[in-house]
Short mmCIF file of C-alpha atoms in Angstrom, two decimals:
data_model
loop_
_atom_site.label_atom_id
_atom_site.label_comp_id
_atom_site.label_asym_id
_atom_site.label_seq_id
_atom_site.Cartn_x
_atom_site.Cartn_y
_atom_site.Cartn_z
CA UNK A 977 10.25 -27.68 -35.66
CA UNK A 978 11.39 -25.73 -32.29
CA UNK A 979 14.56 -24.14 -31.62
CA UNK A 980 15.54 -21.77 -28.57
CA UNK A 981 18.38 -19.52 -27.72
CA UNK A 982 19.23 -16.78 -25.14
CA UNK A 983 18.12 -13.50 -25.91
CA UNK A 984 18.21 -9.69 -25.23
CA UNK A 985 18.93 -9.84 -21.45
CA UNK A 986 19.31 -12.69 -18.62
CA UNK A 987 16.71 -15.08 -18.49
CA UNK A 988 15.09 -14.61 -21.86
CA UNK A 989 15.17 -16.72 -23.85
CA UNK A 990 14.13 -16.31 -27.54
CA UNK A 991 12.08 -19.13 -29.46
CA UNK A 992 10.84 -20.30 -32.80
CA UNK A 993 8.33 -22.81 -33.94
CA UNK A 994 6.89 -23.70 -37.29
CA UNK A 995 3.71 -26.13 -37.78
CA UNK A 996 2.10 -27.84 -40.58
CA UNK A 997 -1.26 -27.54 -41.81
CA UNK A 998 -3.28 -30.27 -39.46
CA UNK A 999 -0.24 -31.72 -37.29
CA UNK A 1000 -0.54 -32.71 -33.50
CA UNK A 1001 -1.42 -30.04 -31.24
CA UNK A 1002 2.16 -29.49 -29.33
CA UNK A 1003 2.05 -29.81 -25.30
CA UNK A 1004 2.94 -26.75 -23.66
CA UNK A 1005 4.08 -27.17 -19.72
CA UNK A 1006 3.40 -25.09 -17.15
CA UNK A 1007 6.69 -22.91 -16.16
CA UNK A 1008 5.95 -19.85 -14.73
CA UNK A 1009 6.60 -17.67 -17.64
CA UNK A 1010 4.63 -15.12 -19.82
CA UNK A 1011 5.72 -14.66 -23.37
CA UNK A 1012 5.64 -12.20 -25.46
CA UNK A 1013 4.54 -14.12 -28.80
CA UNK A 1014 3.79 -13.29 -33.08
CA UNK A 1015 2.47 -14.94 -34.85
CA UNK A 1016 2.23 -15.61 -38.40
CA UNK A 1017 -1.90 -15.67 -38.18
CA UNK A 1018 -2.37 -13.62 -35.85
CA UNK A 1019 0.21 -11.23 -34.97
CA UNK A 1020 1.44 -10.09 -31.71
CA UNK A 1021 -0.06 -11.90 -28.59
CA UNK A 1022 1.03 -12.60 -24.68
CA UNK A 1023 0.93 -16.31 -23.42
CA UNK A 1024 0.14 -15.50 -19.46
CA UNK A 1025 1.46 -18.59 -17.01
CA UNK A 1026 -0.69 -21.45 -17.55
CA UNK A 1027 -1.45 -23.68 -14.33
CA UNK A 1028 -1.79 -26.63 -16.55
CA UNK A 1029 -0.34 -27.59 -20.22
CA UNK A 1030 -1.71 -25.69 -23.04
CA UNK A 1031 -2.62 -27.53 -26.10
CA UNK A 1032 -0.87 -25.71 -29.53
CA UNK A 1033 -1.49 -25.70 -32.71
CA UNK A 1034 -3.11 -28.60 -34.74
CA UNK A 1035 -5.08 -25.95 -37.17
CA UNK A 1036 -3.31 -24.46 -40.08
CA UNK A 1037 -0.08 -24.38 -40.81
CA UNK A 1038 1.46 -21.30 -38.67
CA UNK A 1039 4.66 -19.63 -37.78
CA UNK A 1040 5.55 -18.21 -34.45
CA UNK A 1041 8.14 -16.49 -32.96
CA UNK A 1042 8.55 -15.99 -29.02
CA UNK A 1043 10.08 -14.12 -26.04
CA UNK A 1044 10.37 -16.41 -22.98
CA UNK A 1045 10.87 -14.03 -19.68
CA UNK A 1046 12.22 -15.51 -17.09
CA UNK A 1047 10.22 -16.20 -13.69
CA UNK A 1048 8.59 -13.00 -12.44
CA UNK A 1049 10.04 -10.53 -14.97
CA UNK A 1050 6.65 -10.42 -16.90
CA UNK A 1051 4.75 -7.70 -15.01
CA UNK A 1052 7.60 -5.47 -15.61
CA UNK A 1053 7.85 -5.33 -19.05
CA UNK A 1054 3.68 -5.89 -19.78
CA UNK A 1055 2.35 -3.81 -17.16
CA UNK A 1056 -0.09 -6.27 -15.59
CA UNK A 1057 0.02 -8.42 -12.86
CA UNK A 1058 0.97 -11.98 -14.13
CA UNK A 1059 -2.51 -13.35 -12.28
CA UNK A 1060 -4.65 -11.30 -14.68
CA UNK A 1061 -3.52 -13.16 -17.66
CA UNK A 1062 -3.25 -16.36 -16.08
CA UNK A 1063 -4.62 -18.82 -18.38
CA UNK A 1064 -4.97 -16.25 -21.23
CA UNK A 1065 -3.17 -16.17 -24.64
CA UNK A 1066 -4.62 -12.40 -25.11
CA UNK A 1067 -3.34 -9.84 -28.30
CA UNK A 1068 -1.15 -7.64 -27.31
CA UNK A 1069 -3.73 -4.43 -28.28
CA UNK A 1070 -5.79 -5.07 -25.42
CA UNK A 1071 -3.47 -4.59 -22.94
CA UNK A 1072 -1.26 -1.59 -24.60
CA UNK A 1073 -3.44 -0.28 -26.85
CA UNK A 1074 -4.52 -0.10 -30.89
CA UNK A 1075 -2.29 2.86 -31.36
CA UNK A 1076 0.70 1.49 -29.25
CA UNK A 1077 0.73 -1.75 -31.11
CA UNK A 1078 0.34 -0.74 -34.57
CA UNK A 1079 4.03 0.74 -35.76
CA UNK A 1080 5.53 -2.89 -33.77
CA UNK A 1081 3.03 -5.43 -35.00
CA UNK A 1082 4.38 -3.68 -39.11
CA UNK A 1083 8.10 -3.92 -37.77
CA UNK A 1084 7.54 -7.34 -36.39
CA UNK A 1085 5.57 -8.87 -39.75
CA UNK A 1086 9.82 -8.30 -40.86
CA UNK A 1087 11.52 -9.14 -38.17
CA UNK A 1088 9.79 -10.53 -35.14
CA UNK A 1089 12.47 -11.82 -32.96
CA UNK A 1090 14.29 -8.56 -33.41
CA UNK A 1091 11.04 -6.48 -32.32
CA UNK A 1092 10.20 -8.86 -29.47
CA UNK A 1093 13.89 -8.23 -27.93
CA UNK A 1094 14.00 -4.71 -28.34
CA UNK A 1095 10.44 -4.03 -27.01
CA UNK A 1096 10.75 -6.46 -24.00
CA UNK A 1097 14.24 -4.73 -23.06
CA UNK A 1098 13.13 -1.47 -23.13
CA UNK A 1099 10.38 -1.59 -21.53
CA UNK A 1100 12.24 -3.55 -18.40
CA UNK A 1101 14.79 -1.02 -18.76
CA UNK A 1102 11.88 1.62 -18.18
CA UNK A 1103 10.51 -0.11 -14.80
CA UNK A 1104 13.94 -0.47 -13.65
CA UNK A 1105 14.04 -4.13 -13.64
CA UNK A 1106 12.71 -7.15 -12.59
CA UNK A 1107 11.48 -7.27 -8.73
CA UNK A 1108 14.27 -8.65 -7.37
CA UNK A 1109 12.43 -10.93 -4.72
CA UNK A 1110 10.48 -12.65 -7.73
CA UNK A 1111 13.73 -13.97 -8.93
CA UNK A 1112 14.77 -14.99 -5.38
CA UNK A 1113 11.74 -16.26 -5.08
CA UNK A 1114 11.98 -18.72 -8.32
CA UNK A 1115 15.38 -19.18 -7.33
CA UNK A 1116 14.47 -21.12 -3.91
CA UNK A 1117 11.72 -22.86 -4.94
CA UNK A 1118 13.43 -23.94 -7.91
CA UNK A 1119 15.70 -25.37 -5.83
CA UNK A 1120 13.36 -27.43 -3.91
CA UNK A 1121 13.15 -24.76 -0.96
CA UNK A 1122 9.96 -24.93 1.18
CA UNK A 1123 7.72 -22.30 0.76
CA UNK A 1124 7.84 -21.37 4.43
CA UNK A 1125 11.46 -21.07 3.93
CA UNK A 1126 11.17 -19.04 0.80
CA UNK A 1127 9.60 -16.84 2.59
CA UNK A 1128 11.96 -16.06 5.68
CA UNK A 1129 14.98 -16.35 2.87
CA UNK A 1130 12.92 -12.87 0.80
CA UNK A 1131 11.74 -11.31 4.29
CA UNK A 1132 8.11 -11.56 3.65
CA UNK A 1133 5.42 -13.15 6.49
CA UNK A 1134 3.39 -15.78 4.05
CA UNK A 1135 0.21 -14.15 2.95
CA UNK A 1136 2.69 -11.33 1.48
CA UNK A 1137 4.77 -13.83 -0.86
CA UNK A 1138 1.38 -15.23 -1.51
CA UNK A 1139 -0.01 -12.16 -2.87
CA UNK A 1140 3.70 -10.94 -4.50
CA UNK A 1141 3.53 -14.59 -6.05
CA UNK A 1142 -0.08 -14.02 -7.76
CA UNK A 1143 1.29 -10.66 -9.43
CA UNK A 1144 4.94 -11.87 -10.16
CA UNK A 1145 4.08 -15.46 -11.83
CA UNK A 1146 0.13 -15.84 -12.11
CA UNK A 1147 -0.73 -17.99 -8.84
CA UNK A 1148 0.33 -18.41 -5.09
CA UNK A 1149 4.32 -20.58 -4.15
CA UNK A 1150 2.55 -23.79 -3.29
CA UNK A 1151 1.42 -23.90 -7.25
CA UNK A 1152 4.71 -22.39 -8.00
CA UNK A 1153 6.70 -24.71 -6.74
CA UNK A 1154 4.47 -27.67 -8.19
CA UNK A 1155 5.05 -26.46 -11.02
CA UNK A 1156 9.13 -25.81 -10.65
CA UNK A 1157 9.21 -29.29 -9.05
CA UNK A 1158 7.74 -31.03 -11.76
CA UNK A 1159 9.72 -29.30 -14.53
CA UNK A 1160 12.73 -30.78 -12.30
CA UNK A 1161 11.71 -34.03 -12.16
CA UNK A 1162 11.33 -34.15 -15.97
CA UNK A 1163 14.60 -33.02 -16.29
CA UNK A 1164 16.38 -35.74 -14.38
CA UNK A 1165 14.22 -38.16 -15.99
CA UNK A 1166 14.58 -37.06 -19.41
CA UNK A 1167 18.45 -37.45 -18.64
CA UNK A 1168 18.23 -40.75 -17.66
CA UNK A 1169 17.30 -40.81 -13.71
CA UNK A 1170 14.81 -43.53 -13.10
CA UNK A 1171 11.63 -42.49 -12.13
CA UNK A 1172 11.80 -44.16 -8.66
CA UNK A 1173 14.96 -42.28 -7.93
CA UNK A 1174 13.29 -38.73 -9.50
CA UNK A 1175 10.42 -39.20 -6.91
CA UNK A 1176 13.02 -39.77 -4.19
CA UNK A 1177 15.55 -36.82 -5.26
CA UNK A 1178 12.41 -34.15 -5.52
CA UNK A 1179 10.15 -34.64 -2.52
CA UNK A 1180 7.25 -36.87 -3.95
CA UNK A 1181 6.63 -39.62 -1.02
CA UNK A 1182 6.59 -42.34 -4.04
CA UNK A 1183 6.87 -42.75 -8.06
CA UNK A 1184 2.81 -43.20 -7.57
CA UNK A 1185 3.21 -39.54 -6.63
CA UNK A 1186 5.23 -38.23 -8.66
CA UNK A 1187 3.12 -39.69 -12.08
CA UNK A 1188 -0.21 -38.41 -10.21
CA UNK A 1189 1.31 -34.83 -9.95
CA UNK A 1190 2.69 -34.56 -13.64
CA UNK A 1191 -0.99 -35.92 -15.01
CA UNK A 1192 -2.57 -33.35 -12.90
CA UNK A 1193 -0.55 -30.79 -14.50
CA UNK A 1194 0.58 -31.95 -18.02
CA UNK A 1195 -2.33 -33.56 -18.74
CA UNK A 1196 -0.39 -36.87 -19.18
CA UNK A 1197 1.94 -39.44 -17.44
CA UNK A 1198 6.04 -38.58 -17.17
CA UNK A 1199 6.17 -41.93 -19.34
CA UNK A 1200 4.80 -39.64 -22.11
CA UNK A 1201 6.77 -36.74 -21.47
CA UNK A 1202 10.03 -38.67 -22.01
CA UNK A 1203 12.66 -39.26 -25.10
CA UNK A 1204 11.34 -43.10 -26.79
#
């Protein structure tokens, strides 16, 4: 069971997931997020952006609550560059600390979505935001913006977005936008779009394309992503 809502401030977006005792591992996508997770096993924990789907769960049966921040926000509110967790699901001691985690990880055994919030908001508040060119940055190449012109549309020659991409979301644009061009493909498929017409509307030269891309990153065809 997985259910997601808005949460705490724009962007986030707070979620919940419950597994069984031996069910199917669930297919995470790549999206250019961190989260700020608990867990029912084993507490509080950061997800850093994966660069390819991340297999979940299929051990016991486990609860887990999580804080989705948007596109770049991460290294505000953890205090590490997004490309040092990249790949990592790491507890949330090792990068703040025994002592710093111990009064949240006994508030959040009560009330974890209300701890994740609160944390995650005060802590932006503290840095004064998110970098504004990361969401600028996410914005365009969401979008389907080149990354050359992403980077004349933030003011920034390209080996500087490439190295404020690495510590905003984990990995350089060109992955980036893989990533945010996949994730849009799925969603016009998913609503119906032929695949064809997908490849077309997003930049892949053919379908042939488009299905290589999203088994290079997901692990699977875009057949297998989709509603049966």
């Amino acid at each position: 069971m997985y259910r997601e809502r808005p949460a705490g401030f724009a962007g986030a977006v707070l979620w919940t997931s419950a597994t069984t005792a031996g069910a199917a591992p669930t297919r995470v996508l790549p999206d250019g997020c961190l989260d700020l997770l608990w867990s029912s096993r084993s507490g509080l924990t950061v997800a850093g952006p994966d660069r390819t789907a991340h297999l979940s769960g299929g051990g016991p049966a486990e609860r887990w609550v999580g804080l989705r921040l948007p596109p770049g926000t991460g290294p505000a509110v953890l205090g590490v560059p997004a490309v040092e967790l990249r790949d990592r699901r790491v507890p949330l001691p090792e990068l703040w600390g025994d002592r710093g985690v111990a009064r949240l990880a006994e508030r959040a055994e009560a009330a974890p979505a209300e701890v994740l919030t609160e944390i995650a908001a005060r802590r932006l508040r503290a840095a004064g935001g998110p970098d504004p060119i990361g969401v600028r940055v996410a914005a365009a190449l969401a979008a389907g913006a080149s990354v050359t012109a992403t980077a004349a549309e933030a003011g920034l020659d390209p080996r500087a977005l490439h190295r404020r991409c690495r510590h905003l979301f984990g990995y350089g644009p060109k992955t980036l936008a893989r990533i945010l061009r996949m994730r849009r493909a799925l969603a016009l498929a998913r609503a119906g779009t032929p695949l064809a017409e997908v490849a077309a509307r997003c930049g892949y030269a053919d379908q042939a394309h488009l299905t290589r891309d999203v088994r290079d990153l997901a692990g699977v065809p875009p057949t297998a992503l989709l509603p049966r």
